[in-house]
Short mmCIF file of C-alpha atoms in Angstrom, two decimals:
data_model
loop_
_atom_site.label_atom_id
_atom_site.label_comp_id
_atom_site.label_asym_id
_atom_site.label_seq_id
_atom_site.Cartn_x
_atom_site.Cartn_y
_atom_site.Cartn_z
CA MET S 1 188.81 48.48 199.29
CA ILE S 2 185.88 46.14 198.90
CA LYS S 3 184.89 45.28 195.30
CA TYR S 4 181.29 44.41 194.41
CA ALA S 5 179.17 42.81 191.97
CA SER S 6 175.53 42.80 191.15
CA ALA S 7 173.14 40.36 190.86
CA THR S 8 172.80 40.55 186.95
CA GLU S 9 176.59 40.54 186.78
CA LEU S 10 177.15 37.42 188.78
CA LYS S 11 174.13 35.63 186.90
CA ASP S 12 176.11 36.73 183.82
CA ARG S 13 179.39 34.96 184.95
CA LEU S 14 177.73 31.93 185.95
CA ASP S 15 175.65 31.55 182.81
CA ALA S 16 179.03 32.08 180.52
CA HIS S 17 180.34 29.05 182.69
CA ALA S 18 183.12 31.28 183.50
CA ARG S 19 185.84 29.78 185.57
CA ILE S 20 185.10 31.71 188.97
CA GLY S 21 184.82 30.81 192.81
CA LEU S 22 181.32 31.24 194.32
CA ILE S 23 181.10 31.05 198.14
CA ASP S 24 178.21 31.17 200.46
CA VAL S 25 179.38 32.44 203.73
CA ARG S 26 176.61 32.29 205.77
CA GLU S 27 176.01 29.39 208.57
CA HIS S 28 174.97 25.99 207.38
CA GLY S 29 171.43 26.16 208.50
CA GLN S 30 171.28 29.49 206.45
CA TYR S 31 172.48 27.98 203.78
CA GLY S 32 170.47 24.91 203.69
CA GLU S 33 167.44 27.27 203.63
CA GLY S 34 167.80 28.64 200.69
CA HIS S 35 171.16 29.27 198.22
CA LEU S 36 172.27 29.98 194.81
CA LEU S 37 172.58 26.57 193.00
CA PHE S 38 176.53 26.40 192.38
CA ALA S 39 177.34 28.03 195.84
CA SER S 40 179.82 26.05 198.28
CA ASN S 41 178.89 26.91 201.75
CA CYS S 42 181.98 28.21 203.49
CA PRO S 43 180.84 29.46 206.66
CA TYR S 44 182.30 32.55 208.32
CA SER S 45 183.08 30.82 211.30
CA ARG S 46 185.24 28.43 209.40
CA LEU S 47 186.48 30.79 206.91
CA GLU S 48 190.32 30.58 206.78
CA LEU S 49 190.31 26.94 207.92
CA ARG S 50 188.16 25.92 204.78
CA ALA S 51 188.72 28.48 201.82
CA PRO S 52 192.28 26.91 201.31
CA LEU S 53 190.86 23.63 200.48
CA LEU S 54 187.59 24.76 198.56
CA LEU S 55 189.74 27.39 196.63
CA PRO S 56 193.02 26.85 195.90
CA ASP S 57 193.74 29.21 193.18
CA ARG S 58 194.34 32.57 195.34
CA LYS S 59 194.47 34.70 191.85
CA ALA S 60 191.09 33.39 190.39
CA GLU S 61 187.89 35.48 190.18
CA ILE S 62 185.77 34.56 193.50
CA TYR S 63 182.17 35.82 194.33
CA LEU S 64 180.96 36.04 197.95
CA TYR S 65 177.25 36.58 199.26
CA ASP S 66 175.45 36.71 202.50
CA GLU S 67 172.18 38.03 203.51
CA GLY S 68 173.50 41.72 203.13
CA GLU S 69 174.48 42.17 206.78
CA GLY S 70 178.01 42.62 206.04
CA VAL S 71 179.51 39.25 206.57
CA ALA S 72 180.56 38.88 203.26
CA GLU S 73 182.57 42.00 203.54
CA ARG S 74 184.22 41.17 206.65
CA ALA S 75 185.04 37.80 204.85
CA ALA S 76 186.28 39.44 202.15
CA ASP S 77 189.13 41.26 204.07
CA ARG S 78 189.83 37.84 205.82
CA LEU S 79 190.23 36.27 202.52
CA ALA S 80 192.79 39.34 201.19
CA CYS S 81 194.81 39.02 204.22
CA ILE S 82 195.55 35.24 203.22
CA GLY S 83 196.18 35.92 199.74
CA TYR S 84 193.15 36.06 197.42
CA GLU S 85 193.80 38.97 194.99
CA ASP S 86 189.98 38.82 193.21
CA VAL S 87 187.40 39.04 195.66
CA LEU S 88 184.16 40.46 194.98
CA VAL S 89 180.60 40.72 197.08
CA LEU S 90 177.40 40.24 195.68
CA ARG S 91 175.71 43.82 196.41
CA GLY S 92 172.54 43.28 198.32
CA GLY S 93 173.09 39.31 199.32
CA LEU S 94 170.64 36.90 198.75
CA ALA S 95 167.79 39.02 198.91
CA ALA S 96 169.41 41.16 196.03
CA TRP S 97 169.80 38.04 193.89
CA GLN S 98 166.22 37.21 194.78
CA ALA S 99 164.91 40.39 193.70
CA ALA S 100 166.39 40.11 190.34
CA GLY S 101 164.36 37.37 189.98
CA TYR S 102 167.01 34.64 189.88
CA GLY S 103 165.93 31.17 191.74
CA THR S 104 167.50 29.73 194.92
CA PHE S 105 167.44 26.14 196.07
CA LYS S 106 166.95 24.83 199.47
CA GLY S 107 168.92 21.76 201.02
CA VAL S 108 172.61 20.84 200.51
CA ASN S 109 174.69 19.14 197.68
CA VAL S 110 172.17 20.14 195.15
CA PRO S 111 174.06 20.05 191.98
CA SER S 112 175.12 16.37 192.56
CA LYS S 113 171.39 15.76 193.25
CA VAL S 114 170.18 17.51 190.41
CA LEU S 115 172.95 15.38 188.33
CA GLY S 116 171.19 12.04 189.66
CA GLU S 117 167.75 13.72 188.66
CA LEU S 118 168.98 14.54 185.27
CA VAL S 119 170.68 10.98 184.77
CA GLU S 120 168.11 9.12 185.74
CA VAL S 121 165.58 10.88 182.90
CA ALA S 122 168.22 10.75 180.33
CA GLU S 123 168.90 7.18 181.01
CA ARG S 124 166.10 5.46 182.38
CA THR S 125 168.15 3.88 185.12
CA PRO S 126 166.50 0.37 186.16
CA GLN S 127 164.66 0.92 189.64
CA ILE S 128 162.96 -1.53 191.93
CA SER S 129 160.38 -1.11 194.72
CA ALA S 130 160.40 -2.11 198.17
CA GLU S 131 157.90 -4.84 197.52
CA ALA S 132 159.73 -6.30 194.63
CA LEU S 133 162.99 -6.24 196.49
CA GLU S 134 161.74 -8.25 199.52
CA ASP S 135 159.95 -10.72 196.91
CA LEU S 136 163.54 -11.23 194.95
CA GLN S 137 165.19 -11.66 198.50
CA LYS S 138 162.86 -14.61 199.11
CA ASN S 139 163.78 -16.34 195.94
CA GLU S 140 166.13 -19.10 195.79
CA GLY S 141 169.49 -17.73 194.52
CA GLY S 142 168.52 -14.14 195.73
CA LEU S 143 170.23 -11.53 194.79
CA SER S 144 172.99 -9.20 196.15
CA LEU S 145 171.88 -6.00 198.11
CA PHE S 146 174.57 -3.09 198.50
CA ASP S 147 174.33 0.30 200.48
CA GLY S 148 176.51 2.69 198.74
CA ARG S 149 177.01 5.19 200.96
CA PRO S 150 179.84 5.65 203.45
CA ALA S 151 180.33 3.27 206.43
CA ARG S 152 178.79 6.11 208.85
CA ASP S 153 175.72 6.32 207.29
CA TYR S 154 175.36 2.41 207.04
CA ARG S 155 175.93 2.25 210.75
CA LYS S 156 173.07 4.75 211.40
CA MET S 157 170.42 2.67 209.15
CA THR S 158 170.07 0.43 206.08
CA VAL S 159 167.79 -1.92 204.46
CA PRO S 160 167.90 -5.32 206.07
CA GLY S 161 170.36 -8.23 204.34
CA SER S 162 172.39 -5.07 202.61
CA ARG S 163 176.35 -4.89 202.25
CA HIS S 164 178.12 -1.91 202.84
CA LEU S 165 180.23 -1.12 199.51
CA PRO S 166 180.41 2.72 199.06
CA ASN S 167 179.69 3.67 195.19
CA GLY S 168 183.29 4.02 193.33
CA GLU S 169 184.36 1.19 195.15
CA MET S 170 181.70 -1.01 193.76
CA LEU S 171 182.84 -0.93 190.41
CA TYR S 172 186.38 -0.89 191.51
CA ARG S 173 186.08 -4.34 193.60
CA PHE S 174 183.39 -5.79 191.59
CA ALA S 175 185.61 -8.24 190.46
CA ALA S 176 186.87 -9.39 194.13
CA LEU S 177 182.76 -9.90 194.82
CA GLY S 178 182.91 -13.20 192.45
CA LEU S 179 178.99 -12.69 191.87
CA PRO S 180 177.34 -15.16 189.25
CA GLU S 181 176.76 -13.01 186.25
CA ASP S 182 172.86 -13.64 186.14
CA GLN S 183 172.57 -12.51 189.99
CA PRO S 184 170.48 -9.28 190.12
CA VAL S 185 172.38 -6.47 191.70
CA VAL S 186 170.64 -3.77 193.76
CA ILE S 187 172.16 -0.36 195.41
CA HIS S 188 170.29 1.95 197.57
CA CYS S 189 171.55 4.91 199.24
CA ALA S 190 169.23 6.97 202.10
CA GLY S 191 167.39 8.63 198.93
CA ARG S 192 167.81 8.51 195.40
CA THR S 193 171.09 10.09 194.05
CA ARG S 194 173.78 7.44 195.06
CA GLY S 195 171.80 4.64 194.07
CA LEU S 196 170.68 6.23 190.70
CA ILE S 197 174.63 7.20 189.94
CA GLY S 198 175.68 3.84 191.43
CA VAL S 199 173.64 1.75 189.43
CA GLN S 200 174.36 3.99 186.24
CA SER S 201 177.87 3.78 186.94
CA LEU S 202 177.95 -0.22 186.99
CA ILE S 203 175.66 0.14 183.71
CA ASN S 204 178.06 2.31 181.65
CA ALA S 205 180.96 0.03 182.61
CA GLY S 206 179.38 -2.88 180.80
CA ILE S 207 178.82 -5.16 184.13
CA ARG S 208 176.71 -8.16 182.70
CA ASN S 209 174.37 -8.27 185.93
CA PRO S 210 170.91 -7.26 186.20
CA VAL S 211 171.54 -3.91 188.17
CA TYR S 212 168.97 -2.01 190.02
CA ALA S 213 168.66 1.25 192.18
CA MET S 214 166.07 0.72 195.00
CA GLU S 215 163.36 3.12 194.52
CA ASN S 216 163.94 5.99 197.47
CA GLY S 217 166.46 4.18 199.34
CA THR S 218 165.97 3.56 203.10
CA GLN S 219 163.08 6.41 203.07
CA GLY S 220 161.32 4.42 200.35
CA TRP S 221 161.72 1.13 202.56
CA ALA S 222 160.80 3.03 205.64
CA LEU S 223 157.63 4.70 203.76
CA SER S 224 156.24 1.10 202.61
CA GLY S 225 155.94 0.13 206.11
CA ARG S 226 159.22 -1.92 206.29
CA LYS S 227 161.77 -1.77 209.20
CA LEU S 228 164.94 -0.65 208.88
CA SER S 229 168.14 -2.20 210.49
CA ARG S 230 170.12 0.01 212.70
CA GLY S 231 173.47 0.07 214.55
CA ASN S 232 175.05 -2.02 211.66
CA ASP S 233 178.84 -2.84 211.55
CA ALA S 234 180.62 -2.36 207.83
CA ALA S 235 182.47 -5.13 207.11
CA PRO S 236 186.13 -4.66 205.42
CA LEU S 237 185.85 -3.82 202.08
CA PRO S 238 186.96 -6.76 199.64
CA ASP S 239 190.55 -6.69 198.84
CA LEU S 240 191.76 -7.18 195.29
CA SER S 241 194.43 -9.66 193.84
CA VAL S 242 197.48 -8.60 191.91
CA ASP S 243 195.81 -9.72 188.77
CA GLN S 244 192.53 -7.77 189.53
CA LEU S 245 194.37 -4.85 189.89
CA GLU S 246 196.26 -5.33 186.50
CA GLN S 247 192.55 -6.34 185.13
CA GLY S 248 191.20 -3.17 186.45
CA ARG S 249 193.84 -0.90 184.99
CA ALA S 250 193.24 -2.22 181.72
CA PHE S 251 189.96 -1.66 182.20
CA ALA S 252 190.48 2.17 183.57
CA GLU S 253 192.32 2.51 180.22
CA ARG S 254 189.37 1.10 178.00
CA PHE S 255 186.78 3.24 180.09
CA ILE S 256 188.88 6.37 179.53
CA ALA S 257 189.07 5.55 175.85
CA ARG S 258 185.21 4.93 175.40
CA TYR S 259 184.32 8.13 177.20
CA ASP S 260 187.01 10.35 175.94
CA LEU S 261 188.26 11.27 179.35
CA PRO S 262 191.45 13.21 179.32
CA ALA S 263 194.38 11.50 181.11
CA ILE S 264 197.78 12.69 182.25
CA GLY S 265 200.86 11.04 183.73
CA PRO S 266 202.79 11.95 186.85
CA GLY S 267 204.81 14.38 184.99
CA GLU S 268 202.16 16.50 184.14
CA VAL S 269 201.03 17.46 187.52
CA PRO S 270 203.36 19.77 188.68
CA ALA S 271 202.37 22.22 185.94
CA TRP S 272 198.54 21.94 187.38
CA ARG S 273 199.93 22.39 190.76
CA ASP S 274 201.47 25.49 189.45
CA GLU S 275 197.78 26.68 188.18
CA GLN S 276 196.47 25.67 191.70
CA ALA S 277 194.32 23.49 190.16
CA TYR S 278 192.61 20.90 192.67
CA VAL S 279 194.46 17.93 193.42
CA ILE S 280 192.24 14.86 194.77
CA ASP S 281 192.92 11.55 196.12
CA VAL S 282 189.55 9.30 195.51
CA ARG S 283 190.91 6.03 197.32
CA SER S 284 189.50 4.66 200.61
CA ASP S 285 189.86 6.25 203.73
CA ALA S 286 192.43 3.57 204.65
CA GLU S 287 194.66 3.68 201.87
CA PHE S 288 194.80 7.28 202.07
CA ALA S 289 195.62 7.06 205.65
CA ALA S 290 198.26 4.38 204.85
CA GLY S 291 200.08 6.69 202.53
CA HIS S 292 199.29 9.36 199.58
CA VAL S 293 200.53 12.49 197.57
CA PRO S 294 201.88 14.87 199.87
CA GLY S 295 199.32 17.70 199.19
CA ALA S 296 196.62 15.95 197.90
CA VAL S 297 192.98 16.61 199.53
CA HIS S 298 191.16 13.19 200.15
CA ALA S 299 187.44 12.89 198.99
CA PRO S 300 186.45 9.15 198.49
CA VAL S 301 184.44 8.55 195.00
CA VAL S 302 181.18 8.27 196.60
CA GLN S 303 181.40 11.67 198.29
CA LEU S 304 183.16 13.37 195.53
CA VAL S 305 180.62 12.99 193.08
CA GLN S 306 177.45 13.13 195.75
CA ALA S 307 178.82 15.84 197.85
CA THR S 308 181.08 17.72 195.26
CA ASP S 309 180.62 21.48 196.56
CA GLU S 310 181.72 20.19 199.76
CA TRP S 311 185.30 20.16 198.02
CA VAL S 312 185.35 21.98 194.86
CA ALA S 313 183.66 25.90 194.89
CA MET S 314 185.10 26.66 191.33
CA ARG S 315 182.82 26.57 188.22
CA ARG S 316 184.70 24.53 185.54
CA ALA S 317 187.10 23.74 188.03
CA ARG S 318 190.67 22.14 186.60
CA ILE S 319 190.59 18.83 188.73
CA ALA S 320 193.64 16.02 188.85
CA LEU S 321 192.36 13.05 190.24
CA PHE S 322 194.46 9.93 192.05
CA ASP S 323 193.90 6.52 192.81
CA ASP S 324 195.94 3.09 192.26
CA ASN S 325 195.26 1.55 188.88
CA GLY S 326 192.78 4.26 187.15
CA VAL S 327 189.14 2.93 187.99
CA ARG S 328 188.08 5.06 190.66
CA ALA S 329 189.83 8.17 189.30
CA ALA S 330 188.07 7.25 185.76
CA LEU S 331 184.44 6.97 187.14
CA ALA S 332 184.96 10.08 189.19
CA ALA S 333 186.22 12.22 186.08
CA PHE S 334 183.24 10.90 184.35
CA TRP S 335 180.62 12.23 186.61
CA LEU S 336 182.41 15.36 187.46
CA ARG S 337 182.87 16.30 184.13
CA GLN S 338 178.97 16.14 183.66
CA LEU S 339 178.95 18.69 186.58
CA GLY S 340 180.67 20.95 184.17
CA HIS S 341 184.34 20.65 185.21
CA ASP S 342 187.78 20.02 183.75
CA ALA S 343 188.36 16.43 185.61
CA VAL S 344 191.52 14.68 184.44
CA VAL S 345 192.55 11.05 185.65
CA VAL S 346 196.00 10.87 186.81
CA MET S 347 197.27 7.61 185.64
CA ASP S 348 200.62 6.13 187.76
CA GLY S 349 199.70 9.15 190.11
CA LEU S 350 200.80 7.78 193.39
CA LYS S 351 204.60 7.54 191.90
CA LEU S 352 204.41 11.69 192.30
CA VAL S 353 206.53 13.25 194.98
CA ALA S 354 205.61 16.54 195.50
CA ASP S 355 206.04 19.33 198.24
CA ASP S 356 203.04 19.87 200.77
CA SER S 357 201.57 23.73 199.62
CA ALA S 358 202.19 25.91 202.80
CA ARG S 359 198.60 27.51 204.17
CA SER S 360 198.92 30.90 206.14
CA MET S 361 196.68 30.56 209.65
CA PRO S 362 196.77 32.81 212.23
CA GLU S 363 198.60 32.04 215.41
CA ARG S 364 196.57 29.43 217.58
CA LEU S 365 195.56 30.36 220.86
CA SER S 366 197.23 28.86 224.20
CA GLY S 367 195.49 26.57 226.12
CA ILE S 368 194.13 25.98 229.42
CA THR S 369 193.32 22.67 231.14
CA CYS S 370 190.06 21.53 232.40
CA VAL S 371 191.60 21.66 236.08
CA GLU S 372 192.86 25.16 235.56
CA LEU S 373 189.22 26.04 234.07
CA ALA S 374 187.95 24.87 237.25
CA ARG S 375 189.91 26.78 239.65
CA LEU S 376 188.95 30.08 237.73
CA GLY S 377 185.47 29.62 238.43
CA CYS S 378 183.16 32.45 237.92
CA SER S 379 185.90 34.47 237.54
CA ALA S 380 186.12 33.35 233.65
CA THR S 381 183.69 33.78 230.71
CA VAL S 382 183.06 30.46 228.94
CA ILE S 383 181.94 31.05 225.51
CA ASP S 384 180.81 27.46 223.30
CA LEU S 385 181.79 27.52 219.86
CA ARG S 386 180.45 23.92 219.14
CA SER S 387 177.20 23.56 217.12
CA SER S 388 174.12 24.97 218.41
CA MET S 389 172.44 21.30 218.98
CA ALA S 390 175.86 19.97 220.84
CA TYR S 391 175.62 23.09 223.07
CA ARG S 392 171.64 22.23 224.02
CA ALA S 393 172.72 18.55 224.70
CA GLY S 394 175.15 19.65 227.35
CA HIS S 395 177.63 22.44 227.84
CA ILE S 396 179.84 23.65 230.84
CA PRO S 397 177.37 25.30 233.47
CA GLY S 398 177.26 29.25 232.77
CA ALA S 399 178.85 28.93 229.35
CA LEU S 400 177.48 31.29 226.80
CA TRP S 401 177.09 30.02 223.25
CA ALA S 402 178.34 32.01 220.38
CA ILE S 403 179.33 31.74 216.62
CA ARG S 404 181.78 34.18 214.68
CA PRO S 405 179.56 36.25 212.73
CA ARG S 406 177.47 36.94 215.49
CA ALA S 407 180.43 37.38 217.86
CA GLU S 408 179.30 41.14 219.01
CA ASP S 409 176.36 39.48 220.51
CA VAL S 410 178.33 38.36 223.39
CA LYS S 411 181.05 41.04 223.87
CA ALA S 412 179.17 42.97 226.19
CA GLU S 413 178.73 39.76 228.46
CA VAL S 414 182.54 39.39 228.46
CA GLU S 415 184.24 39.26 232.10
CA GLY S 416 187.46 38.66 233.46
CA SER S 417 189.17 35.85 231.27
CA VAL S 418 187.79 34.21 228.36
CA VAL S 419 188.02 30.45 227.60
CA LEU S 420 186.60 29.21 224.29
CA VAL S 421 185.13 25.54 223.75
CA ALA S 422 185.27 24.47 220.53
CA ASP S 423 185.57 20.87 218.72
CA ASP S 424 188.40 22.31 216.32
CA SER S 425 191.21 24.54 217.96
CA GLY S 426 191.25 26.33 214.60
CA VAL S 427 187.33 27.27 215.05
CA ALA S 428 188.35 29.10 218.54
CA THR S 429 191.64 30.93 217.04
CA LEU S 430 189.24 32.12 214.31
CA PHE S 431 186.33 33.31 216.91
CA ALA S 432 189.31 35.29 218.91
CA SER S 433 190.33 37.40 216.04
CA GLU S 434 186.89 39.08 216.20
CA LEU S 435 187.44 40.18 220.03
CA ASP S 436 189.05 43.52 220.70
CA ASP S 437 193.01 43.61 221.78
CA GLU S 438 192.13 44.03 225.45
CA THR S 439 190.14 40.75 225.51
CA LEU S 440 192.19 38.79 223.52
CA ALA S 441 194.81 39.27 225.63
CA ASP S 442 193.52 36.73 228.07
CA CYS S 443 191.68 34.48 225.64
CA ARG S 444 192.67 30.74 225.88
CA TYR S 445 191.29 27.61 224.43
CA LEU S 446 190.10 24.57 226.31
CA GLU S 447 192.38 21.83 225.78
CA GLY S 448 190.26 18.47 224.53
CA GLY S 449 187.51 20.45 224.50
CA MET S 450 183.94 19.11 226.03
CA GLU S 451 184.88 15.92 225.38
CA ALA S 452 187.97 16.49 228.16
CA TRP S 453 185.42 18.30 230.45
CA THR S 454 183.14 15.28 230.91
CA ARG S 455 186.11 12.63 231.11
CA ALA S 456 187.03 14.85 234.15
CA GLY S 457 183.65 14.85 235.62
CA GLY S 458 183.00 18.33 234.87
CA ALA S 459 179.47 19.65 235.64
CA ILE S 460 177.01 19.73 232.79
CA GLU S 461 174.27 22.03 231.89
CA VAL S 462 171.20 20.96 229.77
CA THR S 463 169.08 23.65 227.59
CA PRO S 464 166.84 21.89 225.14
CA GLU S 465 165.43 25.29 224.02
CA ARG S 466 168.61 27.59 224.17
CA PRO S 467 170.00 28.79 221.95
CA ALA S 468 166.58 29.55 220.29
CA ASP S 469 165.61 28.04 216.78
CA ASP S 470 166.07 31.65 215.35
CA GLU S 471 169.65 31.78 216.96
CA ALA S 472 171.05 28.27 215.96
CA ILE S 473 172.00 29.41 212.41
CA ASP S 474 174.20 26.79 211.96
CA PHE S 475 171.90 23.91 211.84
CA LEU S 476 169.69 23.15 208.94
CA PHE S 477 165.95 22.36 210.12
CA PHE S 478 164.89 21.46 207.13
CA VAL S 479 163.80 17.66 206.89
CA HIS S 480 166.40 16.96 209.64
CA ASP S 481 164.69 14.21 211.18
CA ARG S 482 163.60 12.23 208.12
CA HIS S 483 166.50 9.41 209.04
CA ASP S 484 165.04 8.92 212.40
CA GLY S 485 161.59 7.77 211.72
CA ASN S 486 159.74 10.72 210.88
CA LEU S 487 157.92 9.37 207.81
CA GLU S 488 156.25 12.94 206.62
CA ALA S 489 160.07 14.35 206.62
CA SER S 490 161.10 11.77 204.47
CA ARG S 491 157.79 12.37 202.10
CA ARG S 492 158.71 15.80 202.23
CA TYR S 493 162.34 15.30 201.55
CA LEU S 494 161.59 13.15 198.47
CA GLU S 495 159.26 15.68 197.02
CA TRP S 496 162.09 18.17 197.25
CA GLU S 497 164.50 16.01 195.75
CA THR S 498 162.60 15.05 192.59
CA GLY S 499 161.31 18.65 192.11
CA LEU S 500 164.77 20.03 191.65
CA VAL S 501 165.27 19.79 187.88
CA ARG S 502 161.91 21.84 187.61
CA GLN S 503 163.48 24.69 189.15
CA LEU S 504 166.45 24.85 187.19
CA ASP S 505 166.45 28.01 184.51
CA LEU S 506 167.95 27.58 181.02
CA GLY S 507 171.43 28.72 182.05
CA GLU S 508 171.35 26.73 185.14
CA ARG S 509 170.20 23.34 183.14
CA ARG S 510 173.23 23.99 180.29
CA ALA S 511 175.70 23.87 183.05
CA PHE S 512 175.30 20.21 183.45
CA LYS S 513 177.02 17.88 180.41
CA ILE S 514 175.00 14.86 180.54
CA ILE S 515 176.68 11.93 178.65
CA ARG S 516 173.93 9.69 177.04
CA THR S 517 175.26 6.42 177.42
CA LYS S 518 174.08 2.67 176.69
CA ALA S 519 175.25 -0.56 178.38
CA HIS S 520 178.68 -1.29 177.05
CA ALA S 521 179.88 -5.00 177.56
CA ASP S 522 183.10 -4.49 175.80
CA VAL S 523 184.34 -1.72 177.69
#
């Protein structure tokens, strides 16, 4: 039986800072056009794949909402099937929330962006314009310019002369850079948040160099009439010596003490696991791949702070953070606690040995090869479950485009065998669970997906206008082209970002626990 909550009841729980989960089960494009401030997006198309990561505590009080069309009720049933015990649906969905007079927020990763804006106001984080940055670059001795985003973003575009070094890794590896203490350091991102948080992290840590965030990042550079550098190769992250690692540990202990951050040892982690807390490794991709604590989720510091809602769907979440010497975990805890979470640093956490937690999933579909599909020809119905934009760019001729919450739309067109094309076999399995038993009996997954079909020389059909924009509920059209030279989109985005704080009501503002800090050279 579905349990419901009214908009007022949910708002009261949020304003009371209760430890609750909040999930928007609509697709990404719908979510980005307007959602509750602290909602994480867990689209119904990927629900059972994503929910165990976003909500490890299956006994927690969890709220779901949609657009009032019944998807949230279907999602509640699915979560109950995989062990969630206390799931409630917002009665009337997003429309009921708005009708009650409560606000919604466009865009993604909004709480993290609000944090950056609040910190900039509280700390007056130093910034530098594109013009001033260019002048500094011409001076003898110059400056050190860093792009604080992940490598994939750096490759897409960056400010000329910038070096790739993600936030979090910056403080951790600062000693290995060997910079003169009087050399200015400038950090930029694509907009504002990561630049502001990256600079404020160094200031709070007591770094002696003059430090600045580049105003409005790559978009500010482009809006000033300057060209961005594209197609960049990210150099390997600088290695630390054994001495520098030990010095970093001592620094982490001072930072933890300075800001009164809670720290635990490996022996205390099992109790956190028993309570289904988040266990997150914040090291680099390469370090995590080389070895990690079993069961830990990987979220590099820069992304965990910048996009917290993509890993944590609980308010006041309990989060245990792992790294090697404590610097990155302490920095992550410092910012996550300002987002209202109960984040702790696990010192010596990599010594922990634990069992990976099992996750129940529907049985996977059987596969079909590209050769077998070609032999079936028109006798099979091919359904493409990839993103709407990937489908537009090229799909198997005659393939239908579909998405799980609207599976009913294609059922009438199914004839013969069904072959599902997806980037993830799990997505295909979940879509298949929406089909009736007769159709499901002859439903298979294309092995290797569209990549394998293309490699095999299969024919490709391009449909730039199909699916139509109103059907492409997975794609966020909101200023989506701001990184591809659309300056008007960049202006709109920056106006949106700087206006977020003004949208907060009193209850939402109180959820942020901003720590007023000053530079501490003795940290």
